Short mmCIF file of C-alpha atoms and ligand atoms in Angstrom, two decimals:
data_model
loop_
_atom_site.label_atom_id
_atom_site.label_comp_id
_atom_site.label_asym_id
_atom_site.label_seq_id
_atom_site.Cartn_x
_atom_site.Cartn_y
_atom_site.Cartn_z
CA MET W 17 0.38 -0.15 -0.07
CA SER W 18 1.11 3.48 -0.69
CA LEU W 19 -0.18 6.98 -1.33
CA ILE W 20 -0.94 7.87 -4.80
CA ASN W 21 -2.38 11.35 -6.42
CA THR W 22 -5.58 11.84 -7.78
CA LYS W 23 -4.96 11.21 -11.69
CA LYS W 24 -6.32 8.08 -12.01
CA MET W 25 -9.05 8.36 -8.98
CA PHE W 26 -10.65 10.89 -10.72
CA GLU W 27 -10.90 9.50 -14.49
CA LYS W 28 -12.31 5.88 -12.88
CA ALA W 29 -14.51 8.15 -11.05
CA TYR W 30 -15.65 10.50 -13.78
CA LYS W 31 -16.41 7.30 -16.12
CA GLY W 32 -18.38 5.52 -13.37
CA GLY W 33 -20.90 8.57 -12.53
CA TYR W 34 -19.17 8.59 -9.18
CA SER W 35 -17.12 10.78 -6.49
CA ILE W 36 -14.26 9.66 -3.89
CA GLY W 37 -14.95 11.42 -1.04
CA ALA W 38 -12.10 13.57 1.04
CA PHE W 39 -12.33 13.61 4.12
CA ASN W 40 -10.58 16.15 6.83
CA ILE W 41 -8.45 14.30 9.33
CA SER W 42 -6.38 15.81 12.19
CA ASP W 43 -6.07 12.41 14.45
CA LEU W 44 -5.50 8.90 14.25
CA GLU W 45 -8.93 8.26 15.17
CA GLN W 46 -10.67 9.83 12.75
CA LEU W 47 -8.00 8.67 10.31
CA GLN W 48 -8.46 5.11 11.07
CA GLY W 49 -12.79 5.30 11.25
CA VAL W 50 -12.37 6.75 7.53
CA LEU W 51 -9.60 3.70 6.18
CA ARG W 52 -11.86 1.23 8.08
CA ALA W 53 -15.02 2.32 5.95
CA CYS W 54 -13.16 2.25 2.94
CA LYS W 55 -12.01 -0.92 3.26
CA GLU W 56 -14.76 -2.69 4.50
CA LYS W 57 -16.52 -1.00 1.22
CA ASN W 58 -13.31 -1.53 -1.07
CA SER W 59 -14.00 2.37 -1.71
CA ALA W 60 -11.05 5.40 -3.26
CA VAL W 61 -10.53 7.57 -0.40
CA ILE W 62 -8.94 11.07 -0.45
CA ILE W 63 -7.35 11.80 3.05
CA GLN W 64 -7.00 15.17 3.50
CA ALA W 65 -5.77 18.42 6.16
CA SER W 66 -5.97 21.84 6.46
CA LYS W 67 -3.30 23.85 7.40
CA SER W 68 -4.70 24.41 11.27
CA ALA W 69 -4.97 20.42 11.08
CA ILE W 70 -1.51 20.23 9.75
CA GLU W 71 -0.24 23.35 12.75
CA TYR W 72 -2.17 20.52 15.68
CA ALA W 73 -0.85 17.20 14.07
CA GLY W 74 2.90 18.09 13.13
CA ILE W 75 3.53 18.19 9.30
CA ASN W 76 5.60 14.80 9.45
CA THR W 77 3.71 13.11 12.20
CA LEU W 78 0.85 13.18 9.91
CA VAL W 79 2.72 12.13 6.45
CA ALA W 80 3.99 9.36 8.78
CA MET W 81 0.53 8.52 10.54
CA VAL W 82 -1.87 8.61 6.78
CA LYS W 83 1.53 6.16 4.80
CA ALA W 84 1.59 3.57 8.27
CA ALA W 85 -2.89 2.99 8.65
CA SER W 86 -2.79 2.93 4.55
CA ASP W 87 -0.42 0.62 5.07
CA GLU W 88 -1.86 -1.49 8.10
CA ILE W 89 -5.44 -1.12 6.84
CA GLY W 90 -4.91 -2.02 3.67
CA VAL W 91 -6.34 0.61 1.38
CA ASP W 92 -4.29 3.19 -1.13
CA CYS W 93 -5.47 7.04 -0.33
CA ALA W 94 -4.28 10.31 -1.69
CA LEU W 95 -2.99 12.35 0.84
CA HIS W 96 -4.30 16.02 0.17
CA LEU W 97 -3.91 19.66 1.26
CA ASP W 98 -7.08 21.37 1.79
CA HIS W 99 -7.37 25.01 1.08
CA GLY W 100 -3.70 25.78 0.34
CA PRO W 101 -2.90 29.34 1.18
CA ASN W 102 -0.13 29.60 -0.65
CA PHE W 103 2.66 28.45 -2.69
CA GLU W 104 5.31 27.93 0.28
CA MET W 105 2.68 26.25 2.33
CA ALA W 106 1.98 23.96 -0.82
CA LYS W 107 5.55 23.05 -1.11
CA LYS W 108 6.04 22.20 2.28
CA CYS W 109 3.51 19.74 1.90
CA ILE W 110 4.68 18.02 -1.88
CA ASP W 111 8.37 17.88 0.16
CA ALA W 112 7.17 16.56 3.39
CA GLY W 113 4.87 13.38 0.95
CA PHE W 114 1.88 14.77 0.01
CA THR W 115 -0.01 12.83 -3.01
CA SER W 116 -2.05 15.94 -4.22
CA VAL W 117 -2.40 19.74 -2.54
CA MET W 118 -5.05 22.72 -3.17
CA ILE W 119 -3.84 26.06 -3.69
CA ASP W 120 -6.47 28.36 -2.92
CA GLY W 121 -6.27 31.76 -4.69
CA SER W 122 -10.09 32.43 -4.89
CA HIS W 123 -10.14 35.38 -2.88
CA LEU W 124 -7.38 36.82 -5.49
CA ASP W 125 -8.10 38.53 -8.56
CA TYR W 126 -8.80 36.17 -11.08
CA GLU W 127 -5.14 37.41 -12.81
CA GLU W 128 -2.85 36.57 -9.27
CA ASN W 129 -5.32 33.11 -8.65
CA VAL W 130 -4.33 32.10 -12.30
CA ALA W 131 -0.23 33.25 -11.96
CA ILE W 132 -0.33 31.28 -8.05
CA THR W 133 -1.96 27.77 -9.19
CA LYS W 134 0.29 27.95 -12.10
CA GLU W 135 3.14 28.32 -10.00
CA VAL W 136 1.98 25.38 -7.36
CA VAL W 137 1.52 22.95 -10.71
CA GLU W 138 4.93 23.53 -12.17
CA TYR W 139 6.24 22.35 -9.10
CA ALA W 140 3.37 19.81 -8.22
CA HIS W 141 3.58 18.10 -11.41
CA SER W 142 7.35 17.52 -11.04
CA LYS W 143 7.16 16.04 -8.51
CA ASN W 144 3.79 13.73 -9.69
CA VAL W 145 1.91 15.81 -7.43
CA SER W 146 -1.83 16.39 -8.20
CA VAL W 147 -3.09 19.98 -7.94
CA GLU W 148 -6.79 21.24 -7.36
CA ALA W 149 -7.64 24.96 -7.57
CA GLU W 150 -11.25 27.03 -6.74
CA LEU W 151 -12.67 29.96 -8.82
CA GLY W 152 -15.31 31.57 -7.33
CA VAL W 153 -16.29 31.85 -3.91
CA LEU W 154 -18.14 29.80 -1.34
CA ALA W 155 -20.12 31.23 1.84
CA GLY W 156 -19.23 29.91 5.21
CA THR W 157 -15.90 29.69 7.59
CA GLU W 158 -12.63 27.70 6.56
CA ASP W 159 -9.88 27.77 8.44
CA ASP W 160 -9.50 31.91 8.57
CA VAL W 161 -11.20 32.57 5.84
CA THR W 162 -14.97 33.74 6.33
CA SER W 163 -17.08 35.05 3.48
CA ASP W 164 -21.18 36.33 3.77
CA VAL W 165 -22.06 35.74 0.35
CA HIS W 166 -21.79 32.92 -2.73
CA LYS W 167 -20.06 34.15 -5.58
CA PHE W 168 -20.67 31.47 -8.09
CA THR W 169 -18.21 30.37 -10.31
CA ASP W 170 -18.54 31.16 -14.41
CA PRO W 171 -18.14 28.68 -16.69
CA ASP W 172 -16.53 30.28 -19.33
CA GLN W 173 -14.21 31.79 -16.92
CA ALA W 174 -13.58 28.29 -15.66
CA VAL W 175 -12.37 27.14 -19.51
CA ASP W 176 -9.94 29.92 -19.72
CA PHE W 177 -8.75 28.86 -15.84
CA VAL W 178 -7.78 25.58 -16.61
CA ASN W 179 -6.31 25.91 -19.63
CA ARG W 180 -3.83 28.74 -18.24
CA THR W 181 -3.31 26.70 -15.68
CA GLY W 182 -3.16 23.41 -16.28
CA VAL W 183 -4.46 22.50 -12.86
CA ASP W 184 -5.79 18.85 -12.09
CA SER W 185 -9.32 19.33 -11.07
CA LEU W 186 -11.36 22.30 -9.70
CA ALA W 187 -13.66 23.09 -6.96
CA ILE W 188 -16.65 25.54 -7.69
CA ALA W 189 -18.91 27.65 -6.41
CA ILE W 190 -22.84 26.68 -6.94
CA GLY W 191 -24.06 27.16 -3.48
CA THR W 192 -21.90 24.40 -0.84
CA SER W 193 -20.70 25.86 1.82
CA HIS W 194 -18.49 25.55 4.60
CA GLY W 195 -19.62 24.79 8.33
CA ALA W 196 -22.65 23.33 9.31
CA PHE W 197 -24.90 26.53 8.76
CA LYS W 198 -25.52 25.81 4.99
CA PHE W 199 -28.68 27.31 4.15
CA LYS W 200 -31.09 30.07 5.89
CA GLY W 201 -33.85 28.84 4.03
CA GLU W 202 -34.21 25.71 1.11
CA ALA W 203 -31.21 24.77 0.22
CA LYS W 204 -30.25 25.20 -3.41
CA LEU W 205 -28.07 24.18 -5.77
CA ARG W 206 -26.94 25.82 -9.51
CA PHE W 207 -26.77 22.57 -11.21
CA ASP W 208 -27.23 24.97 -14.51
CA ILE W 209 -23.42 25.77 -13.83
CA LEU W 210 -22.29 22.79 -13.37
CA GLU W 211 -24.08 21.65 -16.54
CA SER W 212 -22.38 24.25 -18.31
CA ILE W 213 -18.93 23.57 -17.26
CA GLN W 214 -19.26 20.12 -17.81
CA ALA W 215 -20.30 21.00 -21.51
CA LYS W 216 -17.31 23.17 -21.74
CA LEU W 217 -14.54 20.73 -20.13
CA PRO W 218 -15.46 17.35 -21.35
CA ASN W 219 -13.91 14.50 -18.78
CA TYR W 220 -12.81 17.62 -16.39
CA PRO W 221 -13.00 16.85 -12.85
CA ILE W 222 -14.66 19.01 -10.25
CA VAL W 223 -14.50 19.84 -6.57
CA LEU W 224 -17.04 20.54 -4.02
CA HIS W 225 -16.28 21.90 -1.07
CA GLY W 226 -18.47 22.32 1.97
CA ALA W 227 -21.03 19.44 1.07
CA SER W 228 -21.90 18.33 4.67
CA ALA W 229 -25.31 17.08 4.87
CA VAL W 230 -25.56 17.45 8.51
CA ASP W 231 -27.90 14.71 9.87
CA GLN W 232 -30.39 16.22 12.00
CA GLU W 233 -30.35 12.97 14.22
CA ILE W 234 -26.70 13.16 15.15
CA VAL W 235 -26.96 17.16 16.13
CA ALA W 236 -29.93 16.05 18.34
CA THR W 237 -27.94 13.46 19.82
CA ALA W 238 -24.89 15.85 20.76
CA ASN W 239 -27.40 18.38 21.91
CA LYS W 240 -29.22 15.88 23.93
CA PHE W 241 -26.18 14.68 26.22
CA GLY W 242 -25.03 18.75 26.95
CA GLY W 243 -24.40 20.07 23.71
CA ASP W 244 -25.66 23.36 22.05
CA ILE W 245 -25.42 23.12 18.16
CA ALA W 246 -28.35 25.27 17.30
CA GLY W 247 -29.83 25.63 13.51
CA ALA W 248 -27.44 23.34 12.07
CA LYS W 249 -28.80 22.61 8.20
CA GLY W 250 -26.58 20.97 5.12
CA ILE W 251 -27.28 20.00 1.85
CA PRO W 252 -29.85 17.17 0.90
CA VAL W 253 -27.93 13.93 -0.11
CA GLU W 254 -30.64 13.49 -2.79
CA MET W 255 -28.67 16.87 -4.52
CA LEU W 256 -25.15 15.72 -3.41
CA ARG W 257 -25.92 12.26 -5.19
CA LYS W 258 -27.26 13.95 -8.45
CA ALA W 259 -23.59 15.64 -8.61
CA SER W 260 -21.80 12.73 -7.64
CA SER W 261 -23.27 11.16 -11.65
CA MET W 262 -21.95 14.38 -13.09
CA ALA W 263 -19.11 16.08 -13.64
CA VAL W 264 -18.28 16.12 -10.01
CA CYS W 265 -15.15 13.82 -9.20
CA LYS W 266 -14.59 14.93 -5.49
CA ILE W 267 -16.38 16.11 -2.59
CA ASN W 268 -15.23 17.17 0.47
CA MET W 269 -16.96 16.47 4.15
CA ASP W 270 -15.56 17.51 7.27
CA THR W 271 -18.55 19.10 9.25
CA ASP W 272 -20.59 15.65 8.83
CA LEU W 273 -17.83 13.71 10.65
CA ARG W 274 -16.84 16.35 13.33
CA LEU W 275 -20.54 16.00 14.37
CA ALA W 276 -20.42 12.40 14.44
CA MET W 277 -17.39 12.08 16.03
CA THR W 278 -18.99 14.68 18.71
CA ALA W 279 -22.29 13.60 19.28
CA SER W 280 -20.68 9.25 19.90
CA MET W 281 -18.17 10.57 22.37
CA ARG W 282 -20.60 13.22 24.51
CA LYS W 283 -23.39 10.31 24.58
CA PHE W 284 -20.31 7.63 25.77
CA MET W 285 -19.14 9.87 28.44
CA ALA W 286 -23.08 10.90 29.68
CA GLU W 287 -23.93 7.11 29.42
CA ASN W 288 -20.15 5.96 31.20
CA PRO W 289 -19.62 8.54 33.63
CA SER W 290 -16.98 6.07 35.64
CA GLN W 291 -15.15 5.65 32.28
CA PHE W 292 -11.61 7.37 31.80
CA ASP W 293 -9.66 5.46 29.62
CA PRO W 294 -9.13 7.55 26.69
CA ARG W 295 -9.41 4.48 24.25
CA LYS W 296 -13.38 4.11 25.15
CA TYR W 297 -14.31 6.86 24.39
CA LEU W 298 -12.50 8.01 21.45
CA GLY W 299 -12.75 4.42 20.52
CA ALA W 300 -16.51 5.53 20.10
CA GLY W 301 -15.87 8.81 18.50
CA ARG W 302 -13.90 6.65 15.82
CA ASP W 303 -16.67 4.27 15.50
CA ALA W 304 -18.64 6.89 14.82
CA ILE W 305 -16.65 8.11 12.27
CA GLN W 306 -16.81 4.76 10.51
CA ALA W 307 -20.24 4.56 10.33
CA VAL W 308 -20.78 8.11 8.99
CA VAL W 309 -18.76 7.19 6.15
CA SER W 310 -20.00 3.78 5.20
CA GLU W 311 -22.92 5.77 4.74
CA LYS W 312 -21.67 8.27 2.90
CA ILE W 313 -20.00 5.83 0.60
CA ASP W 314 -23.30 4.59 -0.32
CA ILE W 315 -25.44 6.87 -0.44
CA VAL W 316 -23.72 10.16 -1.40
CA LEU W 317 -20.33 9.10 -3.17
CA GLY W 318 -21.59 5.90 -5.35
CA SER W 319 -17.70 4.77 -4.84
CA LYS W 320 -18.61 1.22 -3.42
CA ASP W 321 -15.54 -1.45 -5.04
CA SER W 322 -13.68 1.65 -6.02
CA LEU W 323 -10.44 0.38 -5.34
ZN1 LIG D 421 -13.56 24.17 1.54
#
């Protein structure tokens, strides 16, 4: 087993009409939960870490841990930098052993986004590493960056961007958002934009960020056992499944895993007040991650037997 880039994964996913799940991790239990689910479902997977997760866990610890867990559990996976803020961070991850990086220049002027993406692509491709970029702006909060409004991706600009940068995949804004509070009213995704991009960039892998479904039962469990998570609302799973059957080849889900882990650990601790072995409550969190990822593979991604 080894860490692989996303090229073949995306080719197969595009042809097969499914998506690869990209799950954020920052510790051992999350990592094992995700990989165990993928082993059980025989599913391809992308493990990703943001800048703040890397700061939390330590870059070399993360790389070594993902390599070792991939080997021990028996699932080839990509290790991807989520929302790389600049060239230096992307280079640092590539040099440390990441097999895929995102350079997020979506908040920059268009020409600056093109320039920084091109710079990362040149370096990454020389090391056989895949690159994801972003065009358009998602509402919500991701690490240090917050936006109140969506700025939907312009399909013609997407074509120009891909041609000029040579980037391997593109995250687009069609109405998904970061965090647990995605919609005030009805959920709405701009499938017309996705269709237009698919028509103009045939066979090109598209990425959706901010695509957690925010299961109300899990939120209720967290709140029942002392949590205070109000008004959380995510993307309906049917919409995500539809996107997976189109050009979307990678779907990022972070919030759903955080909620599942938190709810199960709160429940475990409330029900076992005398227990103080961390393996017991962290283990409950790990099982919850495994269960939620298995469910995503079946009902959102469609990636069962894609390994
Ligand atoms: Zn994101």
